[in-house]
Coordinates of C-alpha atoms in Angstrom, one line a residue:
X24 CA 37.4 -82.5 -138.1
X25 CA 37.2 -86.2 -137.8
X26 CA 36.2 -88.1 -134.6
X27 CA 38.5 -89.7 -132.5
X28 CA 38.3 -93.1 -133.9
X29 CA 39.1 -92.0 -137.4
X30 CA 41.8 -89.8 -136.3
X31 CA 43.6 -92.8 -135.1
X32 CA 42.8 -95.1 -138.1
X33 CA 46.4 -95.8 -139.8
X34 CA 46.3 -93.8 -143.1
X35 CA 47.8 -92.2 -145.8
X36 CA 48.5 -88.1 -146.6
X37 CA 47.8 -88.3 -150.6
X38 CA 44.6 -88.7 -152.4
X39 CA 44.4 -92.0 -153.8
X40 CA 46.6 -93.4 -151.6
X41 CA 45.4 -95.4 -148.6
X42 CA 47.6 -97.5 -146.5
X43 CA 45.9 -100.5 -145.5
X44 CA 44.5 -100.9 -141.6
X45 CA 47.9 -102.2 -140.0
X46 CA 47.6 -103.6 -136.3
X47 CA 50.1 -102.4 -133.6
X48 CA 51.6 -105.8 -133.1
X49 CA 52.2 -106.1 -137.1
X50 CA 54.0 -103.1 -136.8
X51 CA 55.6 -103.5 -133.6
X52 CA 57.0 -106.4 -135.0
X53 CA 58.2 -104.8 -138.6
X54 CA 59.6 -101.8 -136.5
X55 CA 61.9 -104.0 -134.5
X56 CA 62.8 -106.1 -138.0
X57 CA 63.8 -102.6 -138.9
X58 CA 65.7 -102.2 -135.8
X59 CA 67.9 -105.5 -135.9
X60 CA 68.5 -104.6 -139.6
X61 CA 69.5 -100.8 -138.9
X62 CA 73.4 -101.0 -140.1
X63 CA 75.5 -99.3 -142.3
X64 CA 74.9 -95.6 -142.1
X65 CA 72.1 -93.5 -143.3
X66 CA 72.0 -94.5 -146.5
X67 CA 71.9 -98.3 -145.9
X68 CA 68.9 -98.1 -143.0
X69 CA 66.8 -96.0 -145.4
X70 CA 67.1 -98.1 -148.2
X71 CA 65.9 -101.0 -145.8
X72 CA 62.8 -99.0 -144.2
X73 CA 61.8 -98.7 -148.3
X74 CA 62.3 -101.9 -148.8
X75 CA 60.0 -103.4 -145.8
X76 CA 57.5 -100.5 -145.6
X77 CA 56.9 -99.8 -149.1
X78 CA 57.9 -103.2 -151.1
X79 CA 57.3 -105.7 -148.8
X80 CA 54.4 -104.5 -146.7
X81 CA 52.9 -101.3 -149.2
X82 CA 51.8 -99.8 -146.1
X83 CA 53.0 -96.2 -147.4
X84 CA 53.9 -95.2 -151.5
X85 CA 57.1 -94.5 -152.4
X86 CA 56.3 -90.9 -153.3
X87 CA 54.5 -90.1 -149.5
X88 CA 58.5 -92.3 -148.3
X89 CA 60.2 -90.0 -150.1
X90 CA 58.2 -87.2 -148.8
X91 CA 58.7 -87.8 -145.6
X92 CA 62.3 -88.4 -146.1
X93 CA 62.7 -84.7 -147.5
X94 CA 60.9 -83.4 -144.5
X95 CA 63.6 -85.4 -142.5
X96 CA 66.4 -83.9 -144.0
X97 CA 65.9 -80.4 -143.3
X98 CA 65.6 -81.5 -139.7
X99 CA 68.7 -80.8 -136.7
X100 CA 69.0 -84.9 -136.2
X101 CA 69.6 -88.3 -137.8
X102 CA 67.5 -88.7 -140.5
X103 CA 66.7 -92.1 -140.8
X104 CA 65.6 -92.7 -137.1
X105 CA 63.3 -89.3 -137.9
X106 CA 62.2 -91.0 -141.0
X107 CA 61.2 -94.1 -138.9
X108 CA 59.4 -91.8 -136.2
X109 CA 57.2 -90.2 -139.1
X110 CA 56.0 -93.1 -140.6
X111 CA 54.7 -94.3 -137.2
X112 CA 53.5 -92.0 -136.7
X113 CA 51.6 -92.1 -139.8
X114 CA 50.8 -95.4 -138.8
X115 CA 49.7 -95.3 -135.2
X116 CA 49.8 -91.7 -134.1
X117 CA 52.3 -90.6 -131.5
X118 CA 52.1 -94.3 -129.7
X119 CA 53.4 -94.9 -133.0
X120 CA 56.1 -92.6 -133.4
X121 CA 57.4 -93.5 -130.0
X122 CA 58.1 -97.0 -130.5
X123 CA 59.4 -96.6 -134.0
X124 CA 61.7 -94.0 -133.1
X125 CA 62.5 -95.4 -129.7
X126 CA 63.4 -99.6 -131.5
X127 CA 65.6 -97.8 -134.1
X128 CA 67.8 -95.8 -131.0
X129 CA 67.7 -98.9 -128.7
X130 CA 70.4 -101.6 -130.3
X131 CA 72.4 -99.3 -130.5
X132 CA 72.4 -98.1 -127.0
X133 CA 72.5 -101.5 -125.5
X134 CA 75.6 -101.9 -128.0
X135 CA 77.5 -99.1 -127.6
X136 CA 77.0 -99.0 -123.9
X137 CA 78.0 -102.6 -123.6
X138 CA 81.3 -101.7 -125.7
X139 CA 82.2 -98.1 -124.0
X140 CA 82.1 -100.4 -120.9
X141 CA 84.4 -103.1 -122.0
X142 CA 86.7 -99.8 -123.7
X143 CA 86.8 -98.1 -120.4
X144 CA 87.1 -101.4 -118.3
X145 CA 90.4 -103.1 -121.1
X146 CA 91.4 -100.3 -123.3
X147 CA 94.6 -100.9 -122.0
X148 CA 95.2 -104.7 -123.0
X149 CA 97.2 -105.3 -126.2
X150 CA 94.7 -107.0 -127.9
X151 CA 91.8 -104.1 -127.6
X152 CA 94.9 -101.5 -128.7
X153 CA 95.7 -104.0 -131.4
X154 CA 91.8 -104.4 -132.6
X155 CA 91.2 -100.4 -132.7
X156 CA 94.2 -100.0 -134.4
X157 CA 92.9 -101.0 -137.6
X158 CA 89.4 -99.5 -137.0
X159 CA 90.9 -96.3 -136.5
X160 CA 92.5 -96.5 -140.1
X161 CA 88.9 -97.9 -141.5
X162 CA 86.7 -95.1 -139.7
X163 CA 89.2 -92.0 -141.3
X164 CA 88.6 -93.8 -144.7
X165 CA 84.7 -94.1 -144.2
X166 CA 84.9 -90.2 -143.3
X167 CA 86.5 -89.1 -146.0
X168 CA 84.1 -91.5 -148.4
X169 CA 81.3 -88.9 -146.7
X170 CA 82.7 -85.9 -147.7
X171 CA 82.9 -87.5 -150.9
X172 CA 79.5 -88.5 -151.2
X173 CA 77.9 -85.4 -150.4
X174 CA 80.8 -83.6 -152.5
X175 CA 79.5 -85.0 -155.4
X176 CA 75.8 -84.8 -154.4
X177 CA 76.2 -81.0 -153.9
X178 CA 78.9 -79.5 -155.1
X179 CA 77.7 -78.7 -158.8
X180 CA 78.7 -75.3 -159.4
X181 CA 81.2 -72.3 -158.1
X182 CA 78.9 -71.2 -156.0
X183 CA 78.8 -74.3 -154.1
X184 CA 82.3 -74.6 -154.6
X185 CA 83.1 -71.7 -153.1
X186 CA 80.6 -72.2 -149.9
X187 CA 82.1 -75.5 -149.0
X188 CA 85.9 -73.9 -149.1
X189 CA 85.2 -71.0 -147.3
X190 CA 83.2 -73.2 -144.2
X191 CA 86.6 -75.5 -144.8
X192 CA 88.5 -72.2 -144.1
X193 CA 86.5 -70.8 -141.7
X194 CA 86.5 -74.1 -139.1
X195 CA 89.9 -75.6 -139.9
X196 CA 92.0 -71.8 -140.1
X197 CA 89.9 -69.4 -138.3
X198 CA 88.7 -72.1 -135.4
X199 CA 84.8 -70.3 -136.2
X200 CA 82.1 -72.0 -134.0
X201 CA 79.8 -75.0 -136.5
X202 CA 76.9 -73.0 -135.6
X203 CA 78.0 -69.9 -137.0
X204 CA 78.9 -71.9 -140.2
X205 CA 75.5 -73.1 -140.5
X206 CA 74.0 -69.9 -140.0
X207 CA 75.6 -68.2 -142.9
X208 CA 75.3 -70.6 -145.0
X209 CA 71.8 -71.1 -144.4
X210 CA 71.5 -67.1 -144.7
X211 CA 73.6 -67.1 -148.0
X212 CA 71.8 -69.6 -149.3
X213 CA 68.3 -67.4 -148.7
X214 CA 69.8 -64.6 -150.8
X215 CA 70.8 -66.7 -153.3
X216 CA 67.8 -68.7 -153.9
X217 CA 66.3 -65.1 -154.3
X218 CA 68.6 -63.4 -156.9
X219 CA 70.6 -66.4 -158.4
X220 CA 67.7 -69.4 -158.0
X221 CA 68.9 -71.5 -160.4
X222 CA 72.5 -71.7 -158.9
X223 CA 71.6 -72.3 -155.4
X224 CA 68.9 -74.7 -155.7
X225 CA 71.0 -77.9 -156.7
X226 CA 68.8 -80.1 -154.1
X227 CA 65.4 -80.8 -154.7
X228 CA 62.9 -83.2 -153.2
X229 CA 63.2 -86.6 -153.7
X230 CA 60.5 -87.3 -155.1
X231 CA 57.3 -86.0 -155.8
X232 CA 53.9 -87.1 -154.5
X233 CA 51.1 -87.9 -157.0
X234 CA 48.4 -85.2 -156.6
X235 CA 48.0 -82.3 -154.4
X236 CA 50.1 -83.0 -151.4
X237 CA 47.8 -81.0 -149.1
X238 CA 44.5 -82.4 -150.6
X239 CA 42.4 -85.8 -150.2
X240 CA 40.2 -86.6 -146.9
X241 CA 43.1 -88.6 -145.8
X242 CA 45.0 -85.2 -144.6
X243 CA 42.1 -84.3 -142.7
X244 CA 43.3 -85.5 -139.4
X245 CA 46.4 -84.5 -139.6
X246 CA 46.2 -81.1 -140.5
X247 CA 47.9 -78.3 -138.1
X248 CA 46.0 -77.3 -135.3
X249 CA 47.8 -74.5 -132.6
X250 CA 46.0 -75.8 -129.6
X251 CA 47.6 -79.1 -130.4
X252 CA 51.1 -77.8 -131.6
X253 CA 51.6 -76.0 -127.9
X254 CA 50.1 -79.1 -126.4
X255 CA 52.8 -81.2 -127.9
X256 CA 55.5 -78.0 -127.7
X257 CA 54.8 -78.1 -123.9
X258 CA 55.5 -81.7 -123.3
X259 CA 58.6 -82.2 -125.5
X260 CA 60.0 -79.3 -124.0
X261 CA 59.4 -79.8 -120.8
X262 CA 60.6 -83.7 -121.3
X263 CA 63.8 -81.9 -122.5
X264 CA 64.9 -79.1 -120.2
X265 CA 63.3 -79.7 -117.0
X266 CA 65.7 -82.7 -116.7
X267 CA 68.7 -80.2 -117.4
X268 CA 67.4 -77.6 -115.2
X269 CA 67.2 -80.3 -112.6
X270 CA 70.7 -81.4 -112.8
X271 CA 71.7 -77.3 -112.9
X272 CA 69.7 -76.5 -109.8
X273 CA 71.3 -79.6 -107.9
X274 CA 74.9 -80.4 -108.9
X275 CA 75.4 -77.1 -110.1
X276 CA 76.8 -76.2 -113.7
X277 CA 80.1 -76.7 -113.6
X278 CA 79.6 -80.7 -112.5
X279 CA 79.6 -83.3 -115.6
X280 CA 76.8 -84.5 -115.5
X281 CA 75.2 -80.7 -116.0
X282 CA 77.7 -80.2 -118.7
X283 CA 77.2 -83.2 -120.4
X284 CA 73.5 -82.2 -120.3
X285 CA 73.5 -78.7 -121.7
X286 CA 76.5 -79.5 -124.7
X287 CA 74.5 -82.5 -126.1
X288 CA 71.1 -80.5 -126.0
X289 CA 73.0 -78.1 -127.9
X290 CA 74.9 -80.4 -130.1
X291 CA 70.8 -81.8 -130.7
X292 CA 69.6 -78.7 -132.8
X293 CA 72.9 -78.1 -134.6
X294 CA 73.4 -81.9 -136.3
X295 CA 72.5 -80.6 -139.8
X296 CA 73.4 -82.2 -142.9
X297 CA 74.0 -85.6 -141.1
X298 CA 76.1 -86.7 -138.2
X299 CA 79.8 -86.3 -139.8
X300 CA 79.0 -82.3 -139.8
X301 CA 78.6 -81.7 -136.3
X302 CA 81.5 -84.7 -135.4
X303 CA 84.2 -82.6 -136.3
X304 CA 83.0 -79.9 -133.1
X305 CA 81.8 -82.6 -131.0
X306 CA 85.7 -84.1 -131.5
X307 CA 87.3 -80.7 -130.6
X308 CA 85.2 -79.4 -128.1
X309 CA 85.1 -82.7 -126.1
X310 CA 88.8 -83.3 -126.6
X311 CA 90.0 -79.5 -126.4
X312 CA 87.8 -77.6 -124.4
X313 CA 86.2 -80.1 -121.8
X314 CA 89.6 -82.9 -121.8
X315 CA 86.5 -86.1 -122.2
X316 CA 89.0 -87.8 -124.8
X317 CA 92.0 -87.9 -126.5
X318 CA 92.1 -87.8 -130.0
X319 CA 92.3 -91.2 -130.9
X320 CA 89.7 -92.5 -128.8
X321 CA 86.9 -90.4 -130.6
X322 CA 87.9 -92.0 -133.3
X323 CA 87.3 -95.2 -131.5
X324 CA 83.9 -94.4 -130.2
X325 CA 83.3 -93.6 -133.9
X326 CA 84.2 -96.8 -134.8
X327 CA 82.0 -98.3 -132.3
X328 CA 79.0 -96.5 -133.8
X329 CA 80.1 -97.1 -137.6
X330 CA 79.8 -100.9 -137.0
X331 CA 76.5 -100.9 -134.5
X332 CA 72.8 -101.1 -135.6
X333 CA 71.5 -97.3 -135.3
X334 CA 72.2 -93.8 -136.0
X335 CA 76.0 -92.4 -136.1
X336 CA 75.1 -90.1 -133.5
X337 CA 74.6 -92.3 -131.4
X338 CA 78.7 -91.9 -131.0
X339 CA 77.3 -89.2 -128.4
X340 CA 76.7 -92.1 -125.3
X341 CA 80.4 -93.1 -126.0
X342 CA 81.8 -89.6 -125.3
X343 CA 79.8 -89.0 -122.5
X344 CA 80.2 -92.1 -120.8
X345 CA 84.1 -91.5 -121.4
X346 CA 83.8 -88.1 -119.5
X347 CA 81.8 -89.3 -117.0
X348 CA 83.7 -92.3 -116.8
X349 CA 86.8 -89.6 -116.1
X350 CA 85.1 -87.6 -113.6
X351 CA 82.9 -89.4 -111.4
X352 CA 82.1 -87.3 -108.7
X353 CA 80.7 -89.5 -105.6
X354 CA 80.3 -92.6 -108.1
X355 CA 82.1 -95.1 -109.0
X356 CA 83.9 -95.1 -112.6
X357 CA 81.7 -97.5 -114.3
X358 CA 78.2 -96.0 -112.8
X359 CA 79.5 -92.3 -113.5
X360 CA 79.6 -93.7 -116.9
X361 CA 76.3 -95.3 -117.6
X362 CA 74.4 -91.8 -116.3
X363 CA 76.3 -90.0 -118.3
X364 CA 75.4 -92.3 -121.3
X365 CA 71.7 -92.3 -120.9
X366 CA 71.8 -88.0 -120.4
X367 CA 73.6 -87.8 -123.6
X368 CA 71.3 -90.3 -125.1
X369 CA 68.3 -88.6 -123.9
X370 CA 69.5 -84.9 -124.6
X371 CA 70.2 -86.2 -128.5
X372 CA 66.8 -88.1 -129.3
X373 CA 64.1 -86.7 -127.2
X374 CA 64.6 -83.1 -129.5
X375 CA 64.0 -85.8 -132.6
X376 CA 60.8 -86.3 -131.4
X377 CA 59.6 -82.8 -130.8
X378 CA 60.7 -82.0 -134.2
X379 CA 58.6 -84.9 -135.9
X380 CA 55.6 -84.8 -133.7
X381 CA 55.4 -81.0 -133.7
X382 CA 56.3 -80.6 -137.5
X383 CA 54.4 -83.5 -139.2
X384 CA 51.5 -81.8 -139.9
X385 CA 52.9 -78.7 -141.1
X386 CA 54.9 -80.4 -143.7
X387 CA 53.1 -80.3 -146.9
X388 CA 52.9 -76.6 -146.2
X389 CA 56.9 -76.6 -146.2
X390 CA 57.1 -78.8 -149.3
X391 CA 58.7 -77.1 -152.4
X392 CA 59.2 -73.6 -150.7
X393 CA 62.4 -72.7 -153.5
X394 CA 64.0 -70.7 -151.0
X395 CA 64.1 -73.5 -148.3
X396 CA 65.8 -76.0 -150.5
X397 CA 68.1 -73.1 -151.6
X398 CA 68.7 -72.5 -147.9
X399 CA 69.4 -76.5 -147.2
X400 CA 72.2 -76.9 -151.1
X401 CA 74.1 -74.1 -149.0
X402 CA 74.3 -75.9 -145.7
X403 CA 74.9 -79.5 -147.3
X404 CA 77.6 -77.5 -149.9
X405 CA 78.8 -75.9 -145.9
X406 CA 79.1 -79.3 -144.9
X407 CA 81.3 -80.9 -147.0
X408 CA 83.8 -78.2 -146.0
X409 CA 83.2 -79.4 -142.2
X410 CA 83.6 -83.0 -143.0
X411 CA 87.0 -82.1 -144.8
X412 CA 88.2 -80.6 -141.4
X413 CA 86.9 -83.6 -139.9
X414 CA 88.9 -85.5 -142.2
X415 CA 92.0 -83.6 -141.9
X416 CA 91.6 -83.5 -138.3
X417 CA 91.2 -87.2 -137.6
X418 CA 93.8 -87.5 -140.6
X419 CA 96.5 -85.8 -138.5
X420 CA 96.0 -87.2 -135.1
X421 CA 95.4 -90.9 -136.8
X422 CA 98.3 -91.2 -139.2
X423 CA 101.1 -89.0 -137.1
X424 CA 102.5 -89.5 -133.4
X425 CA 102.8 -85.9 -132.7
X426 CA 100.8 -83.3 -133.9
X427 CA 101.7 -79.7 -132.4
X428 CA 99.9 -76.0 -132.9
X429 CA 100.8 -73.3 -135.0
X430 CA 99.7 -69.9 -134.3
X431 CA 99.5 -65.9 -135.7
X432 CA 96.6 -63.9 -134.9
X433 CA 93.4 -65.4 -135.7
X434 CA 94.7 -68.1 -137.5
X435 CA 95.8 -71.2 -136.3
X436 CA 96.8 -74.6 -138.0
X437 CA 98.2 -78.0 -136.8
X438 CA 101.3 -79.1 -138.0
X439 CA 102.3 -82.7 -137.8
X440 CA 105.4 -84.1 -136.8
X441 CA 106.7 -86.0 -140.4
X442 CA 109.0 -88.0 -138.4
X443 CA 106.0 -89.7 -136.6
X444 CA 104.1 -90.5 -139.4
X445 CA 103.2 -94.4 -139.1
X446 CA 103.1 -96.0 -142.6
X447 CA 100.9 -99.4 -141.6
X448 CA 98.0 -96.8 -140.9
X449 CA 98.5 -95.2 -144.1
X450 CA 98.8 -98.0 -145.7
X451 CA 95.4 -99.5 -144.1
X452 CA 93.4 -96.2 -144.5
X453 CA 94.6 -95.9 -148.1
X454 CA 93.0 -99.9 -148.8
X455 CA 89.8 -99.3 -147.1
X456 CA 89.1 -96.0 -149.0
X457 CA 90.3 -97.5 -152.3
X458 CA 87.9 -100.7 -151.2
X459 CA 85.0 -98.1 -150.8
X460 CA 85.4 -95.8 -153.1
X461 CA 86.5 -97.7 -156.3
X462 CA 85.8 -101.0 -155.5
X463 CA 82.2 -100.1 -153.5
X464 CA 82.8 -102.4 -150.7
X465 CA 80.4 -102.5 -147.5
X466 CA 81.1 -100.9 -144.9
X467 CA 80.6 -103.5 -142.5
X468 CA 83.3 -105.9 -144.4
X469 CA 86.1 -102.8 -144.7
X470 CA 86.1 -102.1 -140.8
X471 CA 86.2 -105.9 -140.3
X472 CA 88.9 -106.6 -142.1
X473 CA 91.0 -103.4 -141.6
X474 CA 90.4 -104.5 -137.9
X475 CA 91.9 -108.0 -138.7
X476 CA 94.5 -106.7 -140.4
X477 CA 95.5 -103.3 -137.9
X478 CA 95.6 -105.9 -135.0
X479 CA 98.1 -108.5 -136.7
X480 CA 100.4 -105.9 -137.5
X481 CA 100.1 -104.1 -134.1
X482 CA 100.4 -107.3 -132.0
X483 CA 103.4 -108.8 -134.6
X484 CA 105.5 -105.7 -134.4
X485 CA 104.4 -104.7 -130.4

């Protein structure tokens, strides 16, 4: 076991490959470069974490990035900002950890915070109905250019085929609970890694590190050690419920505040497969069962997080402050609204934490277990059949005026009104998913101009 003053030593995890010593303050200052540059989805803010951290500085190799990065994905959570947290803590230990994972989350909070308050505040002037519009049409478009993505990422035989249109079925027809979803899929995809390897296992790791992952002195320090793991268990935990029991003991379940509380800490271990999987539950619970939204406005607040440095998720500190916002108790409107956008904000992260700081060391035991990366194609394949109901459900309410119910027995289905469909929105959303799809346009640019174009239109015939 090393001393203290190794332990904390920035290093590397594979033999040969030592990250040079790298001061706090050269990586606080990378970390919030990171930060500032953290648009664009998942994809984007990885590529730009490789691109600073292993390009520009070499502080870690591409293989032990892409290592982490497969650790990352099999995690409840937004990658990337996990991603970040990892190689911090690489880096600096769990002081690390904190302020990389904490500089990715905190743009985005300030942003989205700032605009939920101007939404709640002017969502009824012409000109903010005008702007979001055209967003609207843009965001269905960059959700349906998901389900694409991990479509063709995923979907590579029948079997994965058939798993993605039965969790379609299953949450669009049947109205089954996303967590049930997962957990069949995960369980189907641990029998089927077992007898029919070969067809379930169409992800693999990302890359592959050079040497034995587990050996090299560099590992030392960072091997698992159970005294530590409860140690950390203990505080992470504690830093996550014993707010929520708080708010239980004293306002009582039923108050917002204590709901918002217990359905994002529940929403926090269920975000597999990216954010888009768990949206399409987080739209119809908070708009069907607790009346936080309408339907248009989560598609708003998605927006808002689509064009905002930081994880999608973060979509979460819109909703709440919305319902907050709507019920405020004792407080006024506006303060009601900021709680409940730092308690959905802390609910969602602090678990992201806990999983990296606990799990890090036990990775490279995890690595290339077959079964697990079985267990992970049948949940991604799941997933694209949850972000086609999120699709199909933002479709609906998006491009029709009036969209009604339809049910027999366990099955129910909305049916839209054909008289209200509006033709500008399908118009727009058709251009911005032909723009990112076959012409490969950024993101950024296609909710831009879709807003410039969905608020002429609006305000010309308004």
């Amino acid at each position: 076991m090393k001393s203290s003053a190794n332990a904390s030593r920035p290093h590397s995890a594979t033999e040969g490959d030592t990250v040079p010593a790298v001061s706090f303050g050269e990586a606080l200052a990378t970390w919030v470069r990171v930060a500032i540059l953290s648009f664009g989805g998942p994809a984007a803010q990885i590529s730009v974490m490789h691109r600073l951290l292993v390009e520009e500085k070499g502080w870690i190799s591409d293989a032990r990035f892409m290592h982490a990065l497969n650790y990352c994905m099999l995690l409840p959570g937004p990658e990337a900002m996990q991603l970040a947290t990892y190689i911090g803590w690489l880096l600096h230990r769990t002081a690390g950890g904190l302020i990389a994972g904490t500089l990715f989350v905190l743009p985005g909070f300030v942003s989205i915070l700032l605009l939920s308050v101007l939404y709640a505040g002017f969502a009824d002037l012409p000109v903010v109905q005008a702007l979001f519009f055209g967003i609207k049409a843009a965001v269905l478009a960059v959700v349906a250019q998901a389900m694409v993505r991990i479509g063709r990422r995923v979907l590579k035989n029948g079997w994965m085929v058939a798993i993605a249109g039965a969790s379609f079925v299953a949450i669009f027809v049947l109205g089954v609970p996303f967590p049930y979803i997962i957990i069949a899929a995960a369980l189907a995809g641990l029998a089927g890694g077992h007898w029919l390897h070969d067809r379930f296992t169409v992800i693999t790791p990302a890359g592959d590190p050079d040497g034995d992952p587990d050996g090299g002195p560099e590992m030392e320090s960072a091997r698992p050690h159970h005294g530590r793991a409860f140690r950390v268990a203990a505080t992470w935990l504690a830093l996550w419920f014993v707010p929520l029991g708080a708010m239980m003991a004293v306002l009582g379940p039923d108050h917002v505040f204590s709901q918002i509380g217990w359905f994002f800490s529940k929403l926090a271990v269920l975000t597999f497969g990216g954010a888009y999987a768990v949206l399409a539950w987080m739209a119809q619970a908070t708009v069907e069962s607790y009346g936080w939204l309408a339907p248009g406005e989560m598609l708003d607040g998605l927006g808002m997080a689509e064009s905002t440095p930081g994880p999608l998720i973060q979509v979460v500190q819109f909703v709440a402050f919305m319902g907050a916002f709507r019920e405020p108790g004792v407080l006024s409107p506006m303060a009601a609204g900021i709680v409940g956008s730092v308690i959905a904000t802390w609910m969602t992260f602090v678990p992201c934490f806990l999983w990296i700081f606990l799990g890090a060391p036990y990775v490279e035991r995890l690595r290339n277990r077959a079964r697990l990366n079985a267990a992970l194609s049948a949940i991604t394949a799941a997933v694209v059949g949850v972000v086609a109901n999120l699709a199909l459900w933002f479709g609906l309410h998006v491009l029709f005026g009036e969209v009604g119910k339809w049910r027999t027995g366990p099955v129910t289905l909305l049916v839209p009104n054909p008289a209200t469909l509006d033709p500008a929105s399908a118009l727009l959303t058709l251009a911005a998913l032909v723009a990112l799809i076959r012409f490969r346009a950024g993101m950024l640019p296609v909710i831009g101009i879709s807003a410039a174009l969905g608020a002429a239109w609006y305000l010309a015939t308004g």
